[in-house]
Coordinates of C-alpha atoms in Angstrom, one line a residue:
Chain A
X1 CA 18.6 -2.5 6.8
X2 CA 21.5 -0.8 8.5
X3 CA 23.5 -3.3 10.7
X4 CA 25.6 -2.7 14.1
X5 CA 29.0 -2.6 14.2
X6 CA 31.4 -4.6 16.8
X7 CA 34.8 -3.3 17.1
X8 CA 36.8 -5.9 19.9
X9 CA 40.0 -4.4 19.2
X10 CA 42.1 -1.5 20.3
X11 CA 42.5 1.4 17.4
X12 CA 41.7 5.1 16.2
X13 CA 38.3 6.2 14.3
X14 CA 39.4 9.0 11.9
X15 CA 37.6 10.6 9.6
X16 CA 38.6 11.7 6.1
X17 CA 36.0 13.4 4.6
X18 CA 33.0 12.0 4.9
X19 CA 34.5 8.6 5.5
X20 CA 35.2 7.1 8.7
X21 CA 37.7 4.6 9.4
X22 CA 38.9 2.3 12.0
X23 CA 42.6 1.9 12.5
X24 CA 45.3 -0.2 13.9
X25 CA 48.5 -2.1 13.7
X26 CA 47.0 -4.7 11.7
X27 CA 45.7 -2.3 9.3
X28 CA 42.6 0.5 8.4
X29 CA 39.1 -0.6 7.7
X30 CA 36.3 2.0 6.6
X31 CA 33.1 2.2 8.4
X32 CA 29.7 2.2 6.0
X33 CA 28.0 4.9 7.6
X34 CA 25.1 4.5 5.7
X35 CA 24.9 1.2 6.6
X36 CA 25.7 1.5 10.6
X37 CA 22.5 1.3 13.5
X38 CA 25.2 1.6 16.8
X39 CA 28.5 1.1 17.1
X40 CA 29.3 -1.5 20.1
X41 CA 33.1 -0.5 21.4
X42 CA 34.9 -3.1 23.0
X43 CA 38.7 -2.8 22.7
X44 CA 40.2 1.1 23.6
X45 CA 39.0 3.4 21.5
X46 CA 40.8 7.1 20.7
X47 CA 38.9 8.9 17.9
X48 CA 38.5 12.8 17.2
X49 CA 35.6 15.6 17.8
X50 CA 34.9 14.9 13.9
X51 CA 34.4 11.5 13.8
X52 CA 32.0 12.4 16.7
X53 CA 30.1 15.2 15.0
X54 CA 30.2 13.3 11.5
X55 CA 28.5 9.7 13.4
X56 CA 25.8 12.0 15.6
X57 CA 25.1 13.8 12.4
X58 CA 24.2 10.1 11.0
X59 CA 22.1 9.6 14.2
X60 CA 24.9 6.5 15.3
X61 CA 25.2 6.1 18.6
X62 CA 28.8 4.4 20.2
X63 CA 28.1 2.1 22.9
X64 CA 31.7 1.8 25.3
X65 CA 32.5 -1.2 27.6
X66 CA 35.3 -1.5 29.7
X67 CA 38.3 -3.9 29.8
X68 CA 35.9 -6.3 31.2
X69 CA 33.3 -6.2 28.8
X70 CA 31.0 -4.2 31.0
X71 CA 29.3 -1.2 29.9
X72 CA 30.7 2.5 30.5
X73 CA 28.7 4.5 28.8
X74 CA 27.6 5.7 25.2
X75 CA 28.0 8.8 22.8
X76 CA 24.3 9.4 22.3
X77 CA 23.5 12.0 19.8
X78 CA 21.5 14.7 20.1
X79 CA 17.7 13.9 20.3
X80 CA 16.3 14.7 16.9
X81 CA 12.9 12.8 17.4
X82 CA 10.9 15.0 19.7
X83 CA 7.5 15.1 20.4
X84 CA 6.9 16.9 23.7
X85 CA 3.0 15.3 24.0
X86 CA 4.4 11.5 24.2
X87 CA 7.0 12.6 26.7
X88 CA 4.4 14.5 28.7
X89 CA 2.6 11.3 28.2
X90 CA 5.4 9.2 29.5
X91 CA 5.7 11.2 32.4
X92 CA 2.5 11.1 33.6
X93 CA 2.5 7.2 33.2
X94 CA 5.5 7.5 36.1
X95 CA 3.5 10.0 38.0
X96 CA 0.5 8.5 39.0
X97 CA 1.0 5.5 41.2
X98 CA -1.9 2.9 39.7
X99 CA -0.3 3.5 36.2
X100 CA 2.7 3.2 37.4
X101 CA 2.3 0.3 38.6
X102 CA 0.5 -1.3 36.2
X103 CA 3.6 -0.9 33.3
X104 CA 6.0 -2.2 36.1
X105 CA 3.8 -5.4 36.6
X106 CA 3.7 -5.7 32.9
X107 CA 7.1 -5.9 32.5
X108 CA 7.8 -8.5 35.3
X109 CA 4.9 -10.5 33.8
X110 CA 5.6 -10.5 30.2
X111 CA 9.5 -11.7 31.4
X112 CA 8.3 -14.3 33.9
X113 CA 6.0 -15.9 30.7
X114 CA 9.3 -15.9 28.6
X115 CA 11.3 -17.2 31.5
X116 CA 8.6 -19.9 31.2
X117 CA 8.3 -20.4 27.8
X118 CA 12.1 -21.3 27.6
X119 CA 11.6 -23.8 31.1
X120 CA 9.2 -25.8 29.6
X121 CA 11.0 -26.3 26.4
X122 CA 13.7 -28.7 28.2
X123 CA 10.4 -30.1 30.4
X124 CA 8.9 -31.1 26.7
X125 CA 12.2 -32.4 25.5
X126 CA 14.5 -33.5 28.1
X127 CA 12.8 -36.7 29.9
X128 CA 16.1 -36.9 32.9
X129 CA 14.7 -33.3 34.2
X130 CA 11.7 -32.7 33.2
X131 CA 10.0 -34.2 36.5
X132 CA 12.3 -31.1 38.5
X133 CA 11.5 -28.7 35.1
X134 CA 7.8 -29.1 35.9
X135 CA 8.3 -28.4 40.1
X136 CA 10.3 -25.2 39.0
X137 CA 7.7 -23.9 36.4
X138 CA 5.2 -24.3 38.7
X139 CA 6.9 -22.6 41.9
X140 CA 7.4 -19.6 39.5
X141 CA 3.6 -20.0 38.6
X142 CA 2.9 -19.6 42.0
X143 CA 4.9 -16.6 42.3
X144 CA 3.0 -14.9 39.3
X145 CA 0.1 -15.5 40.9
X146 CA 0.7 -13.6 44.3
X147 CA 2.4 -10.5 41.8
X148 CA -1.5 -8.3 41.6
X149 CA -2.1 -9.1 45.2
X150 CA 1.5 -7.6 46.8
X151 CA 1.3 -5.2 44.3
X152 CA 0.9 -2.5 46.9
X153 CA 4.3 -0.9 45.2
X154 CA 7.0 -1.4 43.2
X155 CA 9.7 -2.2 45.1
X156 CA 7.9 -5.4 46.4
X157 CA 6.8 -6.5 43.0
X158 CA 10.3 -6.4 42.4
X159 CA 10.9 -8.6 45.4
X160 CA 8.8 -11.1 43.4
X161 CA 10.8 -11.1 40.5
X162 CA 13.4 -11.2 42.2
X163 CA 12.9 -14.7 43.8
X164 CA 11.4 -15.4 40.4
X165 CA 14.8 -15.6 39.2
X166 CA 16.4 -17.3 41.4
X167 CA 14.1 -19.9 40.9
X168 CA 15.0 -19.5 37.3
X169 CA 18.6 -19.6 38.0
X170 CA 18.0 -23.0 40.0
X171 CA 16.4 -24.8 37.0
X172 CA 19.1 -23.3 34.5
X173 CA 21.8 -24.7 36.9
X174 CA 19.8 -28.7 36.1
X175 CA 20.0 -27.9 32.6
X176 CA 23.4 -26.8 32.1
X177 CA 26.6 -29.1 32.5
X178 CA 28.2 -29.2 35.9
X179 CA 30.9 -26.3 34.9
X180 CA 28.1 -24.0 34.1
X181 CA 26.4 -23.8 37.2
X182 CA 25.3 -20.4 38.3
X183 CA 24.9 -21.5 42.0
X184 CA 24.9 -17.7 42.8
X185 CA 24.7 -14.9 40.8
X186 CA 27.6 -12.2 41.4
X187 CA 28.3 -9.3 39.5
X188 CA 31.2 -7.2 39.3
X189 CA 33.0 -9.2 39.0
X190 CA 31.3 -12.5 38.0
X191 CA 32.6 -15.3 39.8
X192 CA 32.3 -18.1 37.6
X193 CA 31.4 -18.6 33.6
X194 CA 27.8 -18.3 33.8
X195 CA 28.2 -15.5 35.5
X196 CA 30.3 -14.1 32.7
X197 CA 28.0 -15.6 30.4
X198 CA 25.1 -13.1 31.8
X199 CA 26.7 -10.1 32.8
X200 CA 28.3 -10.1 29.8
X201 CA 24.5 -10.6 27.3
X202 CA 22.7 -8.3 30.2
X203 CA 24.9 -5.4 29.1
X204 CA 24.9 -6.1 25.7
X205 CA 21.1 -6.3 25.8
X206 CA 20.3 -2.8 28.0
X207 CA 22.3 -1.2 25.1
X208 CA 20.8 -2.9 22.1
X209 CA 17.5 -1.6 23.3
X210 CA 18.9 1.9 24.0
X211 CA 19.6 2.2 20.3
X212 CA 16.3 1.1 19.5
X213 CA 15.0 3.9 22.1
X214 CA 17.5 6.4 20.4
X215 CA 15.1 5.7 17.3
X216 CA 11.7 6.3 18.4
X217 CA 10.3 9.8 20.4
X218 CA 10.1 7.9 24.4
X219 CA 12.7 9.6 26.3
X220 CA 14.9 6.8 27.5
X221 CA 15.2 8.1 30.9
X222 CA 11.4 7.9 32.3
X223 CA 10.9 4.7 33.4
X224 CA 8.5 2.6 35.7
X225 CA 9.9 -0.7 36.7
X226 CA 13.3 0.8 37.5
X227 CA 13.6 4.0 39.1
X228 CA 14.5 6.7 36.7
X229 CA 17.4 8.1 39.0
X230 CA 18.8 4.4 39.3
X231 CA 20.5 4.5 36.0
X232 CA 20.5 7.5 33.3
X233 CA 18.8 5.2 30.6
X234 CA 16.1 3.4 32.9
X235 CA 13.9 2.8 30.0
X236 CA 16.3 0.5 28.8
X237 CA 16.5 -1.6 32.0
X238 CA 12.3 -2.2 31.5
X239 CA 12.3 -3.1 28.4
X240 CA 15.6 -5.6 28.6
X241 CA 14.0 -7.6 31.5
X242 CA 11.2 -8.5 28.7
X243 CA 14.0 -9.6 26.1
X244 CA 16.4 -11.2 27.9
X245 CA 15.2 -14.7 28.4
X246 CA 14.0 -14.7 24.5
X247 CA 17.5 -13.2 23.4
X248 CA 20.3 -13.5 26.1
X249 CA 19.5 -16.6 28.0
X250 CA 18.7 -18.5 24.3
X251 CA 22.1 -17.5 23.0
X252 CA 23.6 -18.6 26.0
X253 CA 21.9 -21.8 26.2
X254 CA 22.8 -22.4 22.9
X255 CA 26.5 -21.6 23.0
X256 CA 26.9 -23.9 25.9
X257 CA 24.8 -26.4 24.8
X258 CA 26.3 -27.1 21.5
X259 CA 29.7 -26.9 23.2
X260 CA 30.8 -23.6 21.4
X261 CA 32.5 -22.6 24.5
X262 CA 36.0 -23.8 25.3
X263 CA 38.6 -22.9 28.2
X264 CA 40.0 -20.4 25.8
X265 CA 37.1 -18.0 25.8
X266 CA 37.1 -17.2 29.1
X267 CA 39.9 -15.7 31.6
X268 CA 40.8 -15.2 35.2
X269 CA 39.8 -17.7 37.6
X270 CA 36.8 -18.9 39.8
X271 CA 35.8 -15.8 41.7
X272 CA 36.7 -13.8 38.8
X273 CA 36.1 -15.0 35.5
X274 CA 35.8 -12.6 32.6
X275 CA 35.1 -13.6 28.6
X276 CA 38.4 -13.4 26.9
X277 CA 38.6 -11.9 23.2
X278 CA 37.9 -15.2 21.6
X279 CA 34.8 -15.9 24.2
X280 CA 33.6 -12.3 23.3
X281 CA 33.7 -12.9 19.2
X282 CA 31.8 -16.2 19.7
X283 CA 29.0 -14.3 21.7
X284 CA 28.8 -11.6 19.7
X285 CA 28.5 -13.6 16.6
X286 CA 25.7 -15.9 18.7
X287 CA 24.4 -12.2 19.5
X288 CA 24.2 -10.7 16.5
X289 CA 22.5 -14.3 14.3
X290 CA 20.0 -14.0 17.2
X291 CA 18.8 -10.6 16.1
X292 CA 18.8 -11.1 12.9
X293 CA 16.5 -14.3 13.2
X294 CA 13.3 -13.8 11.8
X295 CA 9.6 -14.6 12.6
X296 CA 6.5 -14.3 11.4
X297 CA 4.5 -11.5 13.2
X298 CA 1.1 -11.8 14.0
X299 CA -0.2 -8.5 14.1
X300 CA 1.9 -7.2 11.0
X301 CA 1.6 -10.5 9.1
X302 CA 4.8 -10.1 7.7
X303 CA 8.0 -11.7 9.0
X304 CA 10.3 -9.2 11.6
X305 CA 13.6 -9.6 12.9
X306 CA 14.1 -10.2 16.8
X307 CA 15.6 -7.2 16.4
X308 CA 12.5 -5.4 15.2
X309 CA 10.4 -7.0 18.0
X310 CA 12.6 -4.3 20.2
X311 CA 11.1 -1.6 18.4
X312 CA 7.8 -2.8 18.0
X313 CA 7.8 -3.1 21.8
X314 CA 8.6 0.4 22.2
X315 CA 5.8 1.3 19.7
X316 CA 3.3 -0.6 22.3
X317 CA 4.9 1.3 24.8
X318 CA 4.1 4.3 23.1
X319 CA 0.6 3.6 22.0
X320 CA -0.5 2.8 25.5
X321 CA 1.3 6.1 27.0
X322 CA -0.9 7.8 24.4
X323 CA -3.9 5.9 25.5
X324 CA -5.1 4.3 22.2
X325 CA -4.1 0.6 23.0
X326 CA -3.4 -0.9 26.6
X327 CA 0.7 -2.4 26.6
X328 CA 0.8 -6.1 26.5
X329 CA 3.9 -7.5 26.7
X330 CA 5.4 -9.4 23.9
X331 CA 5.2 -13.6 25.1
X332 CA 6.5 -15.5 22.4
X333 CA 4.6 -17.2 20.8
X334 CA 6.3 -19.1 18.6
Chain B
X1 CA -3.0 25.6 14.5
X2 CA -0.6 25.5 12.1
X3 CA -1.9 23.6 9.1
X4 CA 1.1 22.8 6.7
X5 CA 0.4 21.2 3.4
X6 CA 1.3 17.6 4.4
X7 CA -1.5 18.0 6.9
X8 CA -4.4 18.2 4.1
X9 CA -2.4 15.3 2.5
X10 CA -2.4 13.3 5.1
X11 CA -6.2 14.3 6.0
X12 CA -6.8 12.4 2.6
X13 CA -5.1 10.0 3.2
X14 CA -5.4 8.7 7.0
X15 CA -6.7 10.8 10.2
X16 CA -4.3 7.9 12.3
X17 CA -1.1 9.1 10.4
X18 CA -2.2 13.3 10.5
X19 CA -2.5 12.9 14.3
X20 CA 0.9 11.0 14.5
X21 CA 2.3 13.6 12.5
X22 CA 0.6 16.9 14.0
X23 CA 1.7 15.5 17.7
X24 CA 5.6 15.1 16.3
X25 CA 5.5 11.0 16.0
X26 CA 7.6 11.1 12.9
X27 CA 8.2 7.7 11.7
X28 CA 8.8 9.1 7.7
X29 CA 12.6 9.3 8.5
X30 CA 13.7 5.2 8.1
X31 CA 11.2 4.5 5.4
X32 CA 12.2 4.0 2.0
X33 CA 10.1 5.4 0.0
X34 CA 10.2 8.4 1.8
X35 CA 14.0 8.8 0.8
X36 CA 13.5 7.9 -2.7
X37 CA 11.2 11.2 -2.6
X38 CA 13.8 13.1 -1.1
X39 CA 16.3 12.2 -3.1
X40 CA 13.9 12.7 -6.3
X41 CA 13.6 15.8 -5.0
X42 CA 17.1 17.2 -4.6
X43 CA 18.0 15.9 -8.0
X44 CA 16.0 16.6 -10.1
X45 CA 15.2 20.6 -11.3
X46 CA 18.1 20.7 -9.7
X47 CA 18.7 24.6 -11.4
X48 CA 15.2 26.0 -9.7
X49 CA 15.4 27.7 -6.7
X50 CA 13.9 25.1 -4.5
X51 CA 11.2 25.1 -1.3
X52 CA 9.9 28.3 -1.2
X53 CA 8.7 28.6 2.7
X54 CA 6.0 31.0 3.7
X55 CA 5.1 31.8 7.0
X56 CA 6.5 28.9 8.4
X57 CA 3.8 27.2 7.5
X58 CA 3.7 26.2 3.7
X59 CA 6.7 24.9 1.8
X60 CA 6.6 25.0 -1.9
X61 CA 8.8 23.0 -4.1
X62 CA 9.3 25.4 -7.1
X63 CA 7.4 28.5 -8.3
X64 CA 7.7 29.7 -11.5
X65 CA 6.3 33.1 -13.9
X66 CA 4.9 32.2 -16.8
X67 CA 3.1 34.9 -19.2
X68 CA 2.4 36.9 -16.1
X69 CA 1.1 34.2 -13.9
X70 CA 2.4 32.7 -10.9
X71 CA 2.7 29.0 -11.2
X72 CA 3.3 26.3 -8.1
X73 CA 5.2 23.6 -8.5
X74 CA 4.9 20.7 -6.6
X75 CA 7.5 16.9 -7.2
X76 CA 5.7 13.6 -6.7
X77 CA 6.4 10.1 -7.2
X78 CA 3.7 8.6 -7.9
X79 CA -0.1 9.2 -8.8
X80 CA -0.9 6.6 -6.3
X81 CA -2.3 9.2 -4.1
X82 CA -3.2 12.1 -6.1
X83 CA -6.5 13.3 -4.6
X84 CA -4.7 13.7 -1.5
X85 CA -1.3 15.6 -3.6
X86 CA -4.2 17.6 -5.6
X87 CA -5.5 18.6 -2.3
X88 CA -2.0 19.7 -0.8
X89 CA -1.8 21.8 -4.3
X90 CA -5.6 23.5 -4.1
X91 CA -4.6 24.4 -0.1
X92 CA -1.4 26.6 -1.0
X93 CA -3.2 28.0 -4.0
X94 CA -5.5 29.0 -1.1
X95 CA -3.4 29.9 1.5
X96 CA -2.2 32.6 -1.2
X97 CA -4.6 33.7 -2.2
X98 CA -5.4 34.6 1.3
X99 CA -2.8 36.6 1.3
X100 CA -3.8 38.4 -2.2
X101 CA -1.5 36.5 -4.5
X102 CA -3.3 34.7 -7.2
X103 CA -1.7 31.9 -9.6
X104 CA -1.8 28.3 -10.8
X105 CA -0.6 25.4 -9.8
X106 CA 1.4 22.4 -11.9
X107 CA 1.8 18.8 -10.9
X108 CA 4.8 17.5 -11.7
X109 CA 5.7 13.4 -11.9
X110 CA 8.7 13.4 -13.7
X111 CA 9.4 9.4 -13.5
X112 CA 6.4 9.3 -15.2
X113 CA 7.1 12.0 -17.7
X114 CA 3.8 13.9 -16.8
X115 CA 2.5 17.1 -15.5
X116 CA -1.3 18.4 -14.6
X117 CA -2.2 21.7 -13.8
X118 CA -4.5 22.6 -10.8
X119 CA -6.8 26.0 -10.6
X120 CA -8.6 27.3 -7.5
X121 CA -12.5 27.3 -7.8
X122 CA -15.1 28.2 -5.4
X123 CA -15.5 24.6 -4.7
X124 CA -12.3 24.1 -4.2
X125 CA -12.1 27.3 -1.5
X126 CA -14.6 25.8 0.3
X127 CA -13.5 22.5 0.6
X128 CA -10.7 23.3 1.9
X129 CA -12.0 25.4 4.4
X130 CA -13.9 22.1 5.5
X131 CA -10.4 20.6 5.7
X132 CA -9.3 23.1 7.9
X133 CA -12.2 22.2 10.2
X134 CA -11.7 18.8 10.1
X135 CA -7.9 18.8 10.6
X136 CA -8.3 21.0 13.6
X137 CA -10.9 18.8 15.2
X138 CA -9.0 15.5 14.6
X139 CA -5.8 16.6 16.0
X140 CA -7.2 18.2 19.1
X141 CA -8.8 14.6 19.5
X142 CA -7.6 11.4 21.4
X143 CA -5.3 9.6 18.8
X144 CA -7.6 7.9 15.8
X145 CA -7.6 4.4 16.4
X146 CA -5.7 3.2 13.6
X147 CA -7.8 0.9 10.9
X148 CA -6.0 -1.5 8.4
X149 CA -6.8 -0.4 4.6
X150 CA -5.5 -1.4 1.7
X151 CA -2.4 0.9 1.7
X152 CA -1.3 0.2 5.3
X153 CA 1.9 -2.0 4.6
X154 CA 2.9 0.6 2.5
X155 CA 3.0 3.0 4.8
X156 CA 5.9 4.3 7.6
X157 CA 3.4 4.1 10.3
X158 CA 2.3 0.6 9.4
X159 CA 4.5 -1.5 12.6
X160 CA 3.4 1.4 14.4
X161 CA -0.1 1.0 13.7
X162 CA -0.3 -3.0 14.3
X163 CA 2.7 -3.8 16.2
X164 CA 0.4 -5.5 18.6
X165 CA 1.1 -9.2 18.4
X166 CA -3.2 -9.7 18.6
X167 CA -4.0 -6.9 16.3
X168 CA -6.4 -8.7 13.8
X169 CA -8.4 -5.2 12.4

C-alpha cells in the first residue's frame, strides 16, 4: 500500500537517477517512489523539471500549501485513466437540472447524517450536555427535513447546509473547552484556534480526495454541489463535505480533547492565529493514523482503510453516473 | 468494434469486468497480481522478441517457427482461469487465420514448469464467432450488473463491484 508523503520543511527535490531526494541543511533523505500516493508540500519547495517528469511518470501528484498552511495548488500529472463514456456520463449528471440536483442533495445529506452521527456521540456519553446535544441534533433534523422541499435549486439547498453548520458549529463550541470556541467561523485568515484547527484539516481534506480522484477515470473538475467554475477541482469540494465530519472534525476533536494541543502549536494572535510547525506535525500525524484506521466494510466484507472509503465513494459516484446503482452516501455506520 | 484478446478472456470470465474494460474503466493498474504478471512477463524469455501487435487489435506475447509451423506463444500465471486463456489463444489463431496465416498455438506457465498446445478446429471457429456476437452485444449494453461469484475478491474490480456499504448479492 503506497503511503503519502509530508514534507514541513524548506529544501530541494533532486533527482539522481531514478532516485529522488529531499534536501536541506540538516541533511538528504531519499523519497521511495514506489512507495509514494501524493506528496503533501508544506515548507518551500525548489525542485527541477526532472524530479517533475520522473514523479508524474509515477502517477505522484505534489500537493503545495502556502506559508500558512493553506493550499496553492498541486502538480497533477497528466491524466492517464481516461474513459471518455464516464466523463460524458459525468457531464450529463451536471447538465440536467433534476440529476443535478439530486447528487447535490446527496452530498449535503450524507454530511448532515455524519455531522449527526458525531453530535450524538457526546449526547450518549456526556450527561453535563447532552440535554443542549439533543436540542441541537434535533434543530439540524429539522433542517434535513425542509432540504427535498426547498430543493427548487442548488444554491438554496446550500443555504440549508449552510445554517446546518452553524448549528453544528454551536454544539461543537458546548463540547470543546472555553479556548476552543469557534464562535464564528473566519477564514483567511482564521481568527482564533478552531478556526486554524479547520481551515487547516478542510484543506488537507479537499486534497486527500483529489488524489484519490487523480486515481480513478471521474474528471475532478465536473461537479454538482459546487459549481464547477468555483474552484478547478470542484469534485473534490463534494466529495470532502461527505468526509469531513468522519475525518477532520474526529481528529480535531480528538487532538483537543486529549489535550495534544499546547500554546506552542499555534502562532499569531486572536484575529490571526495560524498552526505553527509543531501544531502542523501533531495534525498531520492525527491526520495521517486517521486514514490509516481500519473498518470492517459491509458491502466488501473485508476490512478498508478510511482512506479507501474515499475511493470507494468515488467508485459509487461512478456507478451511479453510469446508471447501474443509484449514489448513497457513505453514513457511518460503525 | 475492436475485439482484442483480453476481451474473449474476460467474456469467460465476467461480462461486468469486459464492459468496464471495453468502456476504459481500468482498475488492472494498482492490483497485484496484475503486476506480478507483468513483471513475469518482462523477465522471463527475456531473449524473444516480445508482443507481437497486429492490427492494433491483437497482441501476442511471443511467436515462434518450428518445423515450418507458426507457433503462438502466450505467458500465464496460473491455470486458474484457463478456459478463458485457452479461449484468448483459439481467437488469435482465428484472427490469423482470417488473414491467411495458419499455425499453432502453445501455452506457456512457466512457474509451473508446464506448457499445452492449442489447435483451431471447426468448433473452435465457430465458437468464437459466437464470442464475437456476444462481446458485441454486451458492450453496446447498459453496464452488467455486477454478481458476486466465487472469484470476486480476487479480482481488481471487486471494491468497484460492491463498494456499496448495503451490497449483500
Amino acid at each position: 500500500m503506497r503511503t503519502d508523503y509530508y514534507i514541513l520543511q524548506d529544501g530541494i527535490l533532486k533527482r539522481k537517477q531514478n532516485t529522488v531526494y529531499f534536501e536541506n541543511k540538516e541533511g538528504k533523505r531519499a523519497l521511495p517512489v514506489n512507495k509514494i500516493y501524493s506528496v503533501y508540500a508544506y515548507g518551500k519547495l525548489s525542485f527541477s523539471s526532472g524530479v517533475v517528469s520522473y514523479l508524474s511518470k509515477n502517477g505522484i501528484p505534489i500537493h503545495f500549501f502556502n506559508y500558512y498552511g493553506f493550499y496553492e495548488g498541486s502538480m497533477y500529472p497528466r491524466e492517464t485513466l481516461i474513459s471518455g463514456d464516464l466523463v460524458i456520463q459525468q457531464a450529463s449528471h451536471y447538465l440536467d437540472e433534476e440529476k443535478r440536483k439530486s447528487l447535490g442533495r446527496k452530498f449535503i445529506e450524507g454530511a448532515c447524517s455524519n455531522i449527526l452521527k458525531n453530535l450524538r456521540y457526546y449526547s450518549r456519553n456526556r450527561d453535563d450536555i447532552q440535554e443542549s446535544m439533543d436540542a441541537y441534533i434535533d434543530s439540524i433534523e429539522a433542517e434535513i427535513l425542509c432540504l427535498p422541499e426547498s430543493s427548487s435549486s442548488i444554491p438554496q439547498m446550500m443555504n440549508v447546509e449552510g445554517r446546518i453548520r452553524n448549528i453544528y458549529y454551536s454544539a461543537l463550541d458546548e463540547i470543546f473547552p472555553e479556548e476552543y470556541r469557534i464562535v464564528t467561523r473566519t477564514r483567511r485568515p482564521p481568527g482564533n484556534k478552531m478556526n486554524t484547527l479547520i481551515s487547516f484539516g478542510n484543506s488537507l481534506m479537499y486534497t486527500t480526495v483529489l488524489s484519490e480522484i487523480y486515481n480513478t477515470q471521474l474528471n475532478p473538475t465536473i461537479s454538482y454541489l459546487h459549481e464547477p467554475f468555483e474552484r478547478r477541482f470542484s469534485l473534490a469540494l463534494d466529495v470532502s463535505e461527505i468526509f469531513k465530519p468522519i475525518i477532520i472534525d474526529r481528529v480535531i476533536l480528538k487532538l483537543v480533547n486529549k489535550n495534544m494541543l499546547d500554546d506552542n502549536c499555534f502562532r499569531g494572535e486572536i484575529g490571526d492565529m495560524l498552526l505553527s510547525e509543531k501544531g502542523k506535525k501533531i495534525f498531520l500525524q492525527g491526520y495521517n493514523d486517521k486514514l490509516g484506521t481500519t473498518i470492517k466494510h459491509k458491502g466488501l466484507k473485508r476490512n478498508v482503510s478510511y482512506k479507501r472509503l474515499i475511493r470507494l465513494e468515488l467508485y459509487k459516484l461512478s456507478k451511479h453516473v453510469l446508471g447501474d446503482e443509484e449514489y448513497k452516501p457513505l453514513v457511518m455506520w460503525w | 468494434m475492436k475485439i482484442t484478446g483480453v476481451k474473449i478472456n474476460y467474456y469467460h470470465i465476467c461480462h461486468t469486468k469486459l464492459w468496464l474494460f471495453s468502456h476504459n474503466i481500468a482498475l488492472e493498474h494498482e492490483h497485484e497480481n496484475v503486476n506480478i504478471g507483468k513483471l513475469l512477463h518482462e523477465e522471463r524469455y527475456s531473449k524473444k522478441k516480445k508482443d507481437i501487435t497486429i492490427d492494433n487489435t491483437i497482441s501476442i506475447d511471443f511467436v515462434k517457427q518450428r518445423n515450418g509451423v507458426m507457433e503462438l506463444h502466450e505467458i500465464k500465471k496460473t491455470k486458474k482461469m484457463e478456459d478463458a486463456h485457452l479461449r484468448q489463444m483459439l481467437y488469435y489463431l482465428y484472427y490469423l487465420k482470417k488473414r491467411g496465416v495458419e499455425g499453432k498455438g502453445v501455452m506457456n506457465y512457466p512457474l509451473l514448469n508446464q506448457i499445452r498446445e492449442v489447435e483451431l478446429t471447426p468448433d473452435g471457429e465457430k465458437s468464437i464467432e459466437e464470442d464475437i456476437r456476444g462481446i458485441e452485444e454486451i458492450v453496446t449494453g447498459r453496464m452488467p450488473h455486477p454478481k458476486r461469484m466465487r472469484i470476486c475478491p480476487k479480482c481488481a474490480y471487486f471494491e468497484f463491484c460492491f463498494c456499496g456499504e448495503g451490497n449483500e448479492d
